[in-house]
Coordinates of C-alpha atoms and ligand atoms in Angstrom, one line a residue:
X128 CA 111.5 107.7 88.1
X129 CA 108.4 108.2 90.3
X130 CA 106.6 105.5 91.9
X131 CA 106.1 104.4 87.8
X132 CA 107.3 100.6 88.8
X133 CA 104.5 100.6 92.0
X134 CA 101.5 101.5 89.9
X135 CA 101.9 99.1 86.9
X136 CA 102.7 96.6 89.5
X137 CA 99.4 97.1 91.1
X138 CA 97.9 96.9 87.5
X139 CA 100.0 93.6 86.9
X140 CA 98.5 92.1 89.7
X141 CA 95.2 92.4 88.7
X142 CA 96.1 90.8 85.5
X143 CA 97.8 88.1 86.8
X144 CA 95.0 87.5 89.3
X145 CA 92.2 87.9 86.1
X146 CA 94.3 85.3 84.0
X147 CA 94.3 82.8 86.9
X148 CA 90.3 83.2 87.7
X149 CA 89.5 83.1 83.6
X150 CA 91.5 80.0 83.6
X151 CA 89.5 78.6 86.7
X152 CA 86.3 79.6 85.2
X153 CA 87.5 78.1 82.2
X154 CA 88.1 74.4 84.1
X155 CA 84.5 74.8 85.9
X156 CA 82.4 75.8 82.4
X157 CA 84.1 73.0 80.5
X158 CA 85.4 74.9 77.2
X159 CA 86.1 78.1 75.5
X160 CA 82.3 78.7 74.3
X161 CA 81.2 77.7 77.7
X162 CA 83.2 80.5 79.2
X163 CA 82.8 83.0 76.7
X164 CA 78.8 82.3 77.2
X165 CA 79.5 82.8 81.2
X166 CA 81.3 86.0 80.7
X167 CA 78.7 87.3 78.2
X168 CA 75.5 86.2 81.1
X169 CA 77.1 87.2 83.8
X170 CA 79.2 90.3 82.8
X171 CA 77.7 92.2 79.1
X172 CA 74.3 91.3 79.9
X173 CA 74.1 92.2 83.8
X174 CA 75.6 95.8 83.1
X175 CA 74.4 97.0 86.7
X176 CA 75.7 94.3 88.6
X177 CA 78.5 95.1 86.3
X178 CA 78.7 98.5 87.2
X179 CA 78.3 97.5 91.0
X180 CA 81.6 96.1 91.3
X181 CA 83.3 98.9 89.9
X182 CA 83.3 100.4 93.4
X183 CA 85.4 98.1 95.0
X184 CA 87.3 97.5 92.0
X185 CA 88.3 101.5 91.7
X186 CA 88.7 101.7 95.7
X187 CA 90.9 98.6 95.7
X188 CA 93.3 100.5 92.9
X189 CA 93.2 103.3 94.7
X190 CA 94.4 101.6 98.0
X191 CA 96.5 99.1 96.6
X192 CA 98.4 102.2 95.3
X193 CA 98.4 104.1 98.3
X194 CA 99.8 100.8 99.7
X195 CA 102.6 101.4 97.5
X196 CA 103.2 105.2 97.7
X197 CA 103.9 104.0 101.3
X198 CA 105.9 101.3 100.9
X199 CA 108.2 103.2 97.9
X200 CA 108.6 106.5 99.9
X201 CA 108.9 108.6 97.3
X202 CA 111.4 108.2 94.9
X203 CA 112.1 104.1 94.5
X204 CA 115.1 104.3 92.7
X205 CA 117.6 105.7 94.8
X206 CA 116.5 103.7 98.0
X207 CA 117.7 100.3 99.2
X208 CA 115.7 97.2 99.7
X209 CA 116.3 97.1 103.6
X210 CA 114.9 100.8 103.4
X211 CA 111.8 100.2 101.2
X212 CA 110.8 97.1 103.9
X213 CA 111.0 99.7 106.6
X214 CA 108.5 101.7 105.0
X215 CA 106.1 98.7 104.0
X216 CA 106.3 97.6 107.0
X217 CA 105.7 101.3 109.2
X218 CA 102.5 101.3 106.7
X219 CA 101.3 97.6 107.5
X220 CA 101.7 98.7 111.4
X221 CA 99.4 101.8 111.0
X222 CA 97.6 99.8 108.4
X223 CA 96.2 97.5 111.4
X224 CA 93.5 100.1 112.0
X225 CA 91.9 98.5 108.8
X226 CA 90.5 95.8 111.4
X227 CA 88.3 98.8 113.1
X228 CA 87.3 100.9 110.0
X229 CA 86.3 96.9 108.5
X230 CA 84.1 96.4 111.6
X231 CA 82.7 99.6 111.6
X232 CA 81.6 99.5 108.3
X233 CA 80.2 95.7 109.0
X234 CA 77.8 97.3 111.1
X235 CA 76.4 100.1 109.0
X236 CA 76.5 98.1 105.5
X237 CA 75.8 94.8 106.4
X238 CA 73.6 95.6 109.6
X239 CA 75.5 93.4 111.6
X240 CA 75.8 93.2 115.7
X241 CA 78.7 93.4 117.5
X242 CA 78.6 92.7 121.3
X243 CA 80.1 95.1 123.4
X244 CA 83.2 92.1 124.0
X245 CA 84.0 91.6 120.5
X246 CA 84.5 95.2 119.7
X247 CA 86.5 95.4 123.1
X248 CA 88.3 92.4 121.5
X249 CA 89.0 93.8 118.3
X250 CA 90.7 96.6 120.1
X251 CA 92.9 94.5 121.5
X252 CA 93.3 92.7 118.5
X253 CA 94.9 96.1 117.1
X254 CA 96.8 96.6 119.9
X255 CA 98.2 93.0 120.0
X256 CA 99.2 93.2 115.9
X257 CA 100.9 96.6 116.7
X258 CA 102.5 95.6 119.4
X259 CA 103.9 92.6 117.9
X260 CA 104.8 94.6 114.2
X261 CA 106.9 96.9 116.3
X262 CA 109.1 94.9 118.1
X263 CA 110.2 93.8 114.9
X264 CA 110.8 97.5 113.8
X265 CA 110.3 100.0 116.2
X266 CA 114.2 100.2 116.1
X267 CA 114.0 100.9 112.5
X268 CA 111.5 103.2 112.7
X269 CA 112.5 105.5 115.3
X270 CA 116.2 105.5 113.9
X271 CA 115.5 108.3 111.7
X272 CA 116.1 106.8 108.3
X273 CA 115.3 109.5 105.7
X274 CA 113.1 112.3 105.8
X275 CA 109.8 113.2 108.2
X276 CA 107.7 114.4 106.0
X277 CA 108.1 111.3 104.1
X278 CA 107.0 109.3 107.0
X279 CA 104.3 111.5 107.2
X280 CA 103.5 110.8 103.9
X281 CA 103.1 106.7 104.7
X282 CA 101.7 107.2 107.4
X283 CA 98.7 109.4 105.5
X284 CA 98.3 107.6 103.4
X285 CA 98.3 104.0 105.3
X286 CA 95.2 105.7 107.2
X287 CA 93.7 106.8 103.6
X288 CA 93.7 102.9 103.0
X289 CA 92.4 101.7 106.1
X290 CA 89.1 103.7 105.0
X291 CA 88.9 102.4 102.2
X292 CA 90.1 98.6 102.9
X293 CA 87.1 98.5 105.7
X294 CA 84.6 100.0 102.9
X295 CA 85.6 98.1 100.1
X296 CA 86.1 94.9 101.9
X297 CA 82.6 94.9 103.1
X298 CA 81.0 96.2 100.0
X299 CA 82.7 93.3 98.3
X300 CA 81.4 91.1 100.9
X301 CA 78.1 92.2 100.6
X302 CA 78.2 91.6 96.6
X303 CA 80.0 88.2 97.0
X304 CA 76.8 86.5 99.3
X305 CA 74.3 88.4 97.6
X306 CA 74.3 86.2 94.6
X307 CA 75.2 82.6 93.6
X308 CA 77.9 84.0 91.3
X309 CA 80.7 82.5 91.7
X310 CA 83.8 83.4 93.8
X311 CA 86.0 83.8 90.9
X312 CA 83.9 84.7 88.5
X313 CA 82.9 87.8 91.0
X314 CA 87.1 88.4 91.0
X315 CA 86.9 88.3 87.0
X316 CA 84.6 90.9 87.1
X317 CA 86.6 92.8 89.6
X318 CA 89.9 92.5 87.5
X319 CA 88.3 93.8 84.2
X320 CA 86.9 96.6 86.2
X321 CA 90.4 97.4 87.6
X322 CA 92.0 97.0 84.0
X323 CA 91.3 101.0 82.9
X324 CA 91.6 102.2 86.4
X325 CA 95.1 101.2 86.9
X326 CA 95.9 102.3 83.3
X327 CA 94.9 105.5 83.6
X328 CA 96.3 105.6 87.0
X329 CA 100.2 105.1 85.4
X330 CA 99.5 107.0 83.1
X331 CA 98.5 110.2 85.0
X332 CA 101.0 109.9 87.1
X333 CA 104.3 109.3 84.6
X334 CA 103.2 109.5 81.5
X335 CA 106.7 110.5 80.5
X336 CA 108.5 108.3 81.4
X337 CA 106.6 105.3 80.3
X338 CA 106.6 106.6 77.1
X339 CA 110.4 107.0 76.7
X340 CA 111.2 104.0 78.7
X341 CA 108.8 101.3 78.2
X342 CA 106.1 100.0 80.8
X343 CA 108.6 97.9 83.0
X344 CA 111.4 99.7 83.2
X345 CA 112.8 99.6 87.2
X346 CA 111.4 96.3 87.3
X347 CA 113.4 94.1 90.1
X348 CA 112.8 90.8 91.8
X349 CA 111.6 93.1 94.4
X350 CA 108.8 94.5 92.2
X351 CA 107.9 91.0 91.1
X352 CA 108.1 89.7 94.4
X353 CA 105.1 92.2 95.4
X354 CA 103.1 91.0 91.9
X355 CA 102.4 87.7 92.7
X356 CA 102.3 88.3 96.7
X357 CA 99.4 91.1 95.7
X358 CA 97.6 88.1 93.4
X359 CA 97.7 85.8 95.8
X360 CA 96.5 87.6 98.5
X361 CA 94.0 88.8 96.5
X362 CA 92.2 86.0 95.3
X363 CA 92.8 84.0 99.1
X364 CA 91.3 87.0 100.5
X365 CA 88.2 86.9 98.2
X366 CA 87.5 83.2 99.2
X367 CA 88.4 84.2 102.9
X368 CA 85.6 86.6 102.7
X369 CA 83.2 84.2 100.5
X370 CA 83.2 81.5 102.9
X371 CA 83.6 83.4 106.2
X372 CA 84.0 87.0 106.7
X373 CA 85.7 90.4 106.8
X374 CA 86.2 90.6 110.6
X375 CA 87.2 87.3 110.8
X376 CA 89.9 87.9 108.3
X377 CA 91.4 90.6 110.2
X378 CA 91.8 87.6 113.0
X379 CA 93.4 85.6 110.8
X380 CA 96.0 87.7 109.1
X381 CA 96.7 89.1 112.8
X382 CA 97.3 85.6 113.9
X383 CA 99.3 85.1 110.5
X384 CA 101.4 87.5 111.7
X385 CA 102.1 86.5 115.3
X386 CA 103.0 83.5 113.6
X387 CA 105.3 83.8 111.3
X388 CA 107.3 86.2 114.1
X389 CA 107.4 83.0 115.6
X390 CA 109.0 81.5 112.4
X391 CA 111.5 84.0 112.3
X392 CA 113.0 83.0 115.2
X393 CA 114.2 79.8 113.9
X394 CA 114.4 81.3 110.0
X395 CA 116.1 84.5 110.4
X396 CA 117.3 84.1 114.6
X397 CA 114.1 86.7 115.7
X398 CA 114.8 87.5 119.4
X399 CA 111.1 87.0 121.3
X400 CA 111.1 90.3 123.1
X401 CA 108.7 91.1 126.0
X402 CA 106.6 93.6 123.6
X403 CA 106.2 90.7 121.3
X404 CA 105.0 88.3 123.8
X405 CA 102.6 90.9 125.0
X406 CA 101.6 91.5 121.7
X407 CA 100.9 88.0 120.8
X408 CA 99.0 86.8 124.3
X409 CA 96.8 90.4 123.0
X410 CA 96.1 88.9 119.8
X411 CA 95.4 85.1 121.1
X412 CA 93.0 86.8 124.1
X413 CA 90.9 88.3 121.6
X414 CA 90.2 85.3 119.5
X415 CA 88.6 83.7 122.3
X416 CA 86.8 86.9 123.7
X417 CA 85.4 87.5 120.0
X418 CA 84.2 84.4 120.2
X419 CA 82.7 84.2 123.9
X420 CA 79.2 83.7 123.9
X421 CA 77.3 85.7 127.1
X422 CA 74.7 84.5 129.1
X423 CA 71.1 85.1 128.2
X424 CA 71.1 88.1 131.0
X425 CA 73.8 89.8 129.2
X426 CA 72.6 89.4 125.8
X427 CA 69.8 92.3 126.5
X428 CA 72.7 94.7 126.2
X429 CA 73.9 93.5 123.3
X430 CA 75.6 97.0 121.6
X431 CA 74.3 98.6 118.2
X432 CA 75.7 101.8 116.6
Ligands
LIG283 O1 94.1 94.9 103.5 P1 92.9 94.4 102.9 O2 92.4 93.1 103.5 O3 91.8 95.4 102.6 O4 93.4 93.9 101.5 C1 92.7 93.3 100.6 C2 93.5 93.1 99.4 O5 93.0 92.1 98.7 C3 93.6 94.3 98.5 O6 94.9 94.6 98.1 C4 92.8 94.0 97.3 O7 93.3 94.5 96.2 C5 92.9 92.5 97.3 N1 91.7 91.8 96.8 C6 91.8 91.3 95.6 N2 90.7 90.6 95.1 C7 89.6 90.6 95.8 C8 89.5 91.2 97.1 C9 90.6 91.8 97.6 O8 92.8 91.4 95.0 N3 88.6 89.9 95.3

């Protein structure tokens, strides 16, 4: 079997994360008319708007999968659990870039300034998140577990994903405050979209096997671990971005990170190595540089691309 488990758990994840945003919309409008009503206004009779969010929704599939053609390295089945972490976890390190691709495309889509200090600080925001991902598995990762090219491989296609994380992200952002349509009805919209991409998308790539052994077979508590992880994530990211915004998400899931290494140390006896405590005073120096505020005599040089 090839990747089959990976891409229908991407397409799980959107319906789980559709079925929980119907059933919210369903609780705001009152009833099932109301709701129907809503999803007729907003989604049948607003075909362009519609159409909009089929962007993100087909780049999303596309890097979720990626995400997961990372993670799996190649062939799932005959690799362990401890071995399939390695690899999600050598993509989420290269994966940091996203924050620089997401600022980037802040700038050219949503016209927004960024002072010469906060891009210095989100470079050192990558370079803190690195730095504290590998001392948790530099070890791992430079002990030669299974072949290069296959690293090669993650490593493609985590870079693949940052492109598209930083464009869709924003272009989501962008739809999300340009209307008073609400946050999950907007993620509604996005799951239905993402319904015949991810179909097609396992069925293009193993067909065959579906067909002979049903949609979930390979399915593991591993698998579903990853479903409801994805759906979450999803739908926290989406009010993340409502509410506030991309860049500052990338400081929040880089802080997320720091802490929970912190966590490990009394949940799974994490030693604190020097590379993590650099890492970490990286990540909580560029909070507060992002946010430092020059004086009016610096502001004149404020940096635009
Ligand atoms: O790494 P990044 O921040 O780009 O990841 C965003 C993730 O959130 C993607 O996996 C995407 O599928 C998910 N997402 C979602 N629903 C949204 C926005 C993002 O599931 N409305």
């Amino acid at each position: 079997m090839l990747y089959t488990n990976f891409f229908v758990a991407v397409l799980m994840s959107e319906v789980v994360k559709l079925a929980t945003c119907l059933s919210i919309v369903y609780i705001q409008t009152g009833g099932l008319r109301q709701l129907f009503d809503t999803l007729r206004d907003t989604i049948i009779r607003q075909p362009i708007d519609t159409f909009k969010i089929c962007v993100p929704s087909l780049l999303y599939i596309i890097q979720n999968n990626l995400l997961y053609v990372s993670a799996s390295h190649l062939d799932a089945a005959t690799y362990q659990v401890s071995q399939k972490l390695l690899f999600w976890k050598l993509y989420r390190v290269t994966y940091q870039m996203k924050i620089l691709t997401t600022a980037m495309f802040a700038v050219i889509i949503l016209k927004r300034q960024l002072l010469r200090t906060q891009w210095f600080s989100l470079v050192t925001l990558v370079l803190g998140v690195v730095l504290v991902q590998l001392a948790q598995t530099s070890e791992q990762i430079t002990s030669g577990h299974g072949p290069h090219q296959n690293k090669l491989l993650g490593f493609s296609a985590a870079l693949s994903a940052c492109c598209l994380s930083g464009f869709a992200g924003i272009y989501f952002e962008k739809m999300l405050k340009g209307s008073d349509i609400s946050v999950w009805m907007r993620n509604v919209q996005l799951s239905l979209c993402s319904l015949p991409f991810g179909l097609l998308t396992c069925f293009i790539t193993d067909n065959t096997v579906i067909k002979e052994k049903g949609f979930f077979f390979g399915y593991d508590k591993f698998i579903l671990y990853l479903i409801l992880l994805q759906a979450g994530g999803g739908l926290i990211v989406a009010v993340v971005v409502k509410y506030a915004d991309n860049i500052l998400k990338g400081f929040a899931t880089s802080l997320a990170i720091v802490i929970s290494c912190v966590a490990s140390v009394y949940i799974f006896s994490f030693q604190l190595t020097f590379q993590f405590s650099v890492g970490a005073l990286f990540v909580i120096f560029s909070i507060f540089l992002y946010g430092y505020v020059p004086t009016p005599t610096t502001v004149a040089t404020t940096y635009k691309v």
